[in-house]
């Protein structure tokens, strides 16, 4: 069972402009102060990853909104955020979401990263309350500190977060921005 963070994946994520910070080895919850630690600096990354812990991606520091497409069967009905997003695309007559930096989660879900301007205040929403539908959590820059995700190369429960599409982070599509931030529309 692999428990070490994949340093190469972390460096590739930072190369795409994602600001990273340390998480405990095998963990998902950051220590206080993670907001100030988030960086894309390669020298700082070496130090952050020296202890072999996981990494997080800070949404405000990275200027991104990330869609966390969950795929799981919890205590209730099955949830499939990938299918929910495909339904949203079908409603709009779109063939697929933009090609963007994408990470596969340990349970076959996806983290889709989208670039936003520094003025973006889209917050984080989870637990089925996302305007995008069930199975889609949103991590955004918010108004003050912003949200975060477990980053690529991290290992939780012995299972890795893997880079699925190593391409530049695409701009947040207007239709998603309008759903997540309706007062701006």
mmCIF file of C-alpha atoms in Angstrom:
data_model
loop_
_atom_site.group_PDB
_atom_site.id
_atom_site.type_symbol
_atom_site.label_atom_id
_atom_site.label_comp_id
_atom_site.label_asym_id
_atom_site.label_seq_id
_atom_site.Cartn_x
_atom_site.Cartn_y
_atom_site.Cartn_z
ATOM 1 C CA UNK A 1 0.000 0.000 0.000
ATOM 2 C CA UNK A 2 1.557 3.300 -1.111
ATOM 3 C CA UNK A 3 1.343 6.148 1.409
ATOM 4 C CA UNK A 4 3.967 8.566 0.057
ATOM 5 C CA UNK A 5 2.951 11.659 -1.874
ATOM 6 C CA UNK A 6 3.944 11.647 -5.546
ATOM 7 C CA UNK A 7 6.338 14.618 -5.658
ATOM 8 C CA UNK A 8 6.231 14.755 -9.476
ATOM 9 C CA UNK A 9 2.438 15.172 -9.496
ATOM 10 C CA UNK A 10 2.712 18.008 -6.973
ATOM 11 C CA UNK A 11 5.335 19.779 -9.081
ATOM 12 C CA UNK A 12 3.197 19.351 -12.219
ATOM 13 C CA UNK A 13 0.183 20.842 -10.403
ATOM 14 C CA UNK A 14 2.253 23.808 -9.232
ATOM 15 C CA UNK A 15 3.467 24.216 -12.817
ATOM 16 C CA UNK A 16 -0.181 24.665 -13.819
ATOM 17 C CA UNK A 17 -0.444 27.575 -11.384
ATOM 18 C CA UNK A 18 -2.002 25.692 -8.473
ATOM 19 C CA UNK A 19 -0.827 26.951 -5.083
ATOM 20 C CA UNK A 20 -0.026 24.016 -2.818
ATOM 21 C CA UNK A 21 0.294 23.568 0.933
ATOM 22 C CA UNK A 22 1.028 20.608 3.171
ATOM 23 C CA UNK A 23 -1.502 18.177 4.586
ATOM 24 C CA UNK A 24 -0.684 15.404 7.058
ATOM 25 C CA UNK A 25 0.511 12.117 5.563
ATOM 26 C CA UNK A 26 -2.598 10.138 4.619
ATOM 27 C CA UNK A 27 -4.823 13.028 5.715
ATOM 28 C CA UNK A 28 -7.218 15.555 4.229
ATOM 29 C CA UNK A 29 -7.515 18.204 6.949
ATOM 30 C CA UNK A 30 -4.922 21.001 7.032
ATOM 31 C CA UNK A 31 -3.333 22.585 10.060
ATOM 32 C CA UNK A 32 -4.290 26.169 10.903
ATOM 33 C CA UNK A 33 -2.430 28.677 8.755
ATOM 34 C CA UNK A 34 -2.554 26.668 5.545
ATOM 35 C CA UNK A 35 -3.817 29.759 3.689
ATOM 36 C CA UNK A 36 -0.502 31.528 4.216
ATOM 37 C CA UNK A 37 1.520 28.441 3.264
ATOM 38 C CA UNK A 38 -0.005 27.924 -0.222
ATOM 39 C CA UNK A 39 2.657 28.416 -2.895
ATOM 40 C CA UNK A 40 3.685 27.602 -6.462
ATOM 41 C CA UNK A 41 7.382 28.227 -5.735
ATOM 42 C CA UNK A 42 9.386 25.064 -6.580
ATOM 43 C CA UNK A 43 11.943 25.643 -3.791
ATOM 44 C CA UNK A 44 9.167 26.041 -1.213
ATOM 45 C CA UNK A 45 7.475 22.893 -2.549
ATOM 46 C CA UNK A 46 10.584 20.833 -1.865
ATOM 47 C CA UNK A 47 10.425 21.939 1.760
ATOM 48 C CA UNK A 48 6.633 21.408 1.996
ATOM 49 C CA UNK A 49 6.912 17.863 0.699
ATOM 50 C CA UNK A 50 10.050 16.900 2.620
ATOM 51 C CA UNK A 51 8.019 15.228 5.378
ATOM 52 C CA UNK A 52 6.208 12.940 2.909
ATOM 53 C CA UNK A 53 2.778 14.324 3.747
ATOM 54 C CA UNK A 54 -0.086 14.985 1.379
ATOM 55 C CA UNK A 55 -0.687 18.256 -0.415
ATOM 56 C CA UNK A 56 -3.675 20.538 -0.649
ATOM 57 C CA UNK A 57 -4.602 23.045 -3.354
ATOM 58 C CA UNK A 58 -5.678 26.463 -2.067
ATOM 59 C CA UNK A 59 -8.415 27.881 -4.316
ATOM 60 C CA UNK A 60 -7.958 31.581 -3.437
ATOM 61 C CA UNK A 61 -4.167 31.485 -3.803
ATOM 62 C CA UNK A 62 -4.544 29.537 -7.073
ATOM 63 C CA UNK A 63 -7.341 31.760 -8.446
ATOM 64 C CA UNK A 64 -9.458 28.705 -9.237
ATOM 65 C CA UNK A 65 -12.912 27.285 -8.761
ATOM 66 C CA UNK A 66 -12.816 23.509 -8.595
ATOM 67 C CA UNK A 67 -15.708 21.157 -9.193
ATOM 68 C CA UNK A 68 -15.493 18.022 -7.075
ATOM 69 C CA UNK A 69 -17.493 15.382 -8.937
ATOM 70 C CA UNK A 70 -18.214 12.671 -6.396
ATOM 71 C CA UNK A 71 -19.001 9.089 -7.364
ATOM 72 C CA UNK A 72 -20.178 6.936 -4.467
ATOM 73 C CA UNK A 73 -22.903 4.895 -2.876
ATOM 74 C CA UNK A 74 -23.422 6.259 0.618
ATOM 75 C CA UNK A 75 -26.112 5.213 3.047
ATOM 76 C CA UNK A 76 -28.752 6.419 0.594
ATOM 77 C CA UNK A 77 -29.037 6.428 -3.195
ATOM 78 C CA UNK A 78 -25.970 6.365 -5.414
ATOM 79 C CA UNK A 79 -24.421 9.752 -6.222
ATOM 80 C CA UNK A 80 -22.632 10.403 -9.488
ATOM 81 C CA UNK A 81 -21.427 13.962 -9.973
ATOM 82 C CA UNK A 82 -19.946 13.087 -13.364
ATOM 83 C CA UNK A 83 -23.403 12.105 -14.654
ATOM 84 C CA UNK A 84 -24.953 15.169 -13.010
ATOM 85 C CA UNK A 85 -22.515 17.428 -14.858
ATOM 86 C CA UNK A 86 -23.208 15.571 -18.121
ATOM 87 C CA UNK A 87 -26.934 16.262 -17.580
ATOM 88 C CA UNK A 88 -26.159 19.957 -17.082
ATOM 89 C CA UNK A 89 -24.185 19.914 -20.351
ATOM 90 C CA UNK A 90 -27.033 18.143 -22.193
ATOM 91 C CA UNK A 91 -29.520 20.765 -20.983
ATOM 92 C CA UNK A 92 -27.321 23.442 -22.557
ATOM 93 C CA UNK A 93 -26.603 21.508 -25.762
ATOM 94 C CA UNK A 94 -22.906 21.176 -24.941
ATOM 95 C CA UNK A 95 -20.923 18.091 -25.913
ATOM 96 C CA UNK A 96 -18.432 18.097 -23.027
ATOM 97 C CA UNK A 97 -16.881 20.259 -20.355
ATOM 98 C CA UNK A 98 -13.772 22.213 -21.360
ATOM 99 C CA UNK A 99 -10.476 20.397 -21.375
ATOM 100 C CA UNK A 100 -8.888 21.515 -18.118
ATOM 101 C CA UNK A 101 -6.471 20.271 -15.462
ATOM 102 C CA UNK A 102 -8.246 17.265 -13.923
ATOM 103 C CA UNK A 103 -7.463 14.959 -11.017
ATOM 104 C CA UNK A 104 -9.057 11.538 -10.451
ATOM 105 C CA UNK A 105 -9.968 10.922 -6.819
ATOM 106 C CA UNK A 106 -9.507 7.581 -5.035
ATOM 107 C CA UNK A 107 -13.141 6.569 -5.661
ATOM 108 C CA UNK A 108 -13.173 7.426 -9.396
ATOM 109 C CA UNK A 109 -14.554 10.938 -8.951
ATOM 110 C CA UNK A 110 -12.940 13.962 -10.562
ATOM 111 C CA UNK A 111 -11.628 17.362 -9.520
ATOM 112 C CA UNK A 112 -12.000 19.812 -12.418
ATOM 113 C CA UNK A 113 -10.004 23.032 -11.983
ATOM 114 C CA UNK A 114 -11.087 26.296 -13.633
ATOM 115 C CA UNK A 115 -9.283 29.641 -13.623
ATOM 116 C CA UNK A 116 -11.156 32.700 -12.309
ATOM 117 C CA UNK A 117 -10.246 36.395 -11.986
ATOM 118 C CA UNK A 118 -8.881 37.721 -8.687
ATOM 119 C CA UNK A 119 -12.239 39.449 -8.108
ATOM 120 C CA UNK A 120 -14.138 36.124 -8.068
ATOM 121 C CA UNK A 121 -15.902 35.451 -4.748
ATOM 122 C CA UNK A 122 -17.572 32.116 -5.500
ATOM 123 C CA UNK A 123 -17.624 30.208 -2.236
ATOM 124 C CA UNK A 124 -17.417 26.546 -1.373
ATOM 125 C CA UNK A 125 -20.575 24.427 -1.306
ATOM 126 C CA UNK A 126 -20.953 20.735 -0.504
ATOM 127 C CA UNK A 127 -23.390 18.146 0.743
ATOM 128 C CA UNK A 128 -25.828 18.271 -2.151
ATOM 129 C CA UNK A 129 -26.429 22.028 -1.917
ATOM 130 C CA UNK A 130 -24.553 22.955 -5.088
ATOM 131 C CA UNK A 131 -26.641 24.707 -7.772
ATOM 132 C CA UNK A 132 -24.994 22.309 -10.234
ATOM 133 C CA UNK A 133 -26.814 19.341 -8.691
ATOM 134 C CA UNK A 134 -26.215 16.274 -6.542
ATOM 135 C CA UNK A 135 -22.730 14.844 -6.407
ATOM 136 C CA UNK A 136 -21.036 18.123 -7.349
ATOM 137 C CA UNK A 137 -19.245 19.991 -4.585
ATOM 138 C CA UNK A 138 -17.718 23.375 -5.329
ATOM 139 C CA UNK A 139 -14.463 24.712 -3.903
ATOM 140 C CA UNK A 140 -13.924 28.379 -4.612
ATOM 141 C CA UNK A 141 -11.824 31.379 -3.655
ATOM 142 C CA UNK A 142 -14.604 32.797 -1.475
ATOM 143 C CA UNK A 143 -14.539 36.272 0.039
ATOM 144 C CA UNK A 144 -11.706 35.825 2.554
ATOM 145 C CA UNK A 145 -9.706 32.603 2.636
ATOM 146 C CA UNK A 146 -11.337 30.263 0.162
ATOM 147 C CA UNK A 147 -11.659 26.530 -0.011
ATOM 148 C CA UNK A 148 -9.208 23.768 -0.780
ATOM 149 C CA UNK A 149 -8.980 20.277 -2.224
ATOM 150 C CA UNK A 150 -6.681 17.348 -1.605
ATOM 151 C CA UNK A 151 -4.082 17.695 -4.339
ATOM 152 C CA UNK A 152 -2.749 15.326 -6.976
ATOM 153 C CA UNK A 153 -0.119 12.924 -5.774
ATOM 154 C CA UNK A 154 -1.712 12.666 -2.320
ATOM 155 C CA UNK A 155 -2.695 9.294 -0.881
ATOM 156 C CA UNK A 156 -5.694 8.812 1.430
ATOM 157 C CA UNK A 157 -6.696 5.396 2.738
ATOM 158 C CA UNK A 158 -3.918 3.872 0.638
ATOM 159 C CA UNK A 159 -5.494 5.225 -2.581
ATOM 160 C CA UNK A 160 -3.973 7.986 -4.728
ATOM 161 C CA UNK A 161 -5.242 11.220 -6.249
ATOM 162 C CA UNK A 162 -3.955 10.960 -9.828
ATOM 163 C CA UNK A 163 -3.600 13.544 -12.566
ATOM 164 C CA UNK A 164 -6.106 12.479 -15.227
ATOM 165 C CA UNK A 165 -5.631 15.424 -17.647
ATOM 166 C CA UNK A 166 -2.338 17.288 -17.447
ATOM 167 C CA UNK A 167 -3.399 20.327 -19.476
ATOM 168 C CA UNK A 168 -3.603 24.048 -18.629
ATOM 169 C CA UNK A 169 -6.334 25.186 -16.261
ATOM 170 C CA UNK A 170 -9.195 26.458 -18.457
ATOM 171 C CA UNK A 171 -11.278 29.540 -17.640
ATOM 172 C CA UNK A 172 -14.490 28.876 -15.706
ATOM 173 C CA UNK A 173 -17.312 28.556 -18.269
ATOM 174 C CA UNK A 174 -19.776 31.454 -18.121
ATOM 175 C CA UNK A 175 -22.776 29.155 -17.599
ATOM 176 C CA UNK A 176 -21.161 27.572 -14.516
ATOM 177 C CA UNK A 177 -20.151 30.985 -13.160
ATOM 178 C CA UNK A 178 -23.740 32.215 -13.577
ATOM 179 C CA UNK A 179 -25.133 29.224 -11.663
ATOM 180 C CA UNK A 180 -22.576 29.542 -8.847
ATOM 181 C CA UNK A 181 -22.713 33.321 -8.563
ATOM 182 C CA UNK A 182 -26.209 34.382 -9.743
ATOM 183 C CA UNK A 183 -25.996 37.918 -8.319
ATOM 184 C CA UNK A 184 -23.198 38.676 -10.820
ATOM 185 C CA UNK A 185 -25.465 37.738 -13.753
#
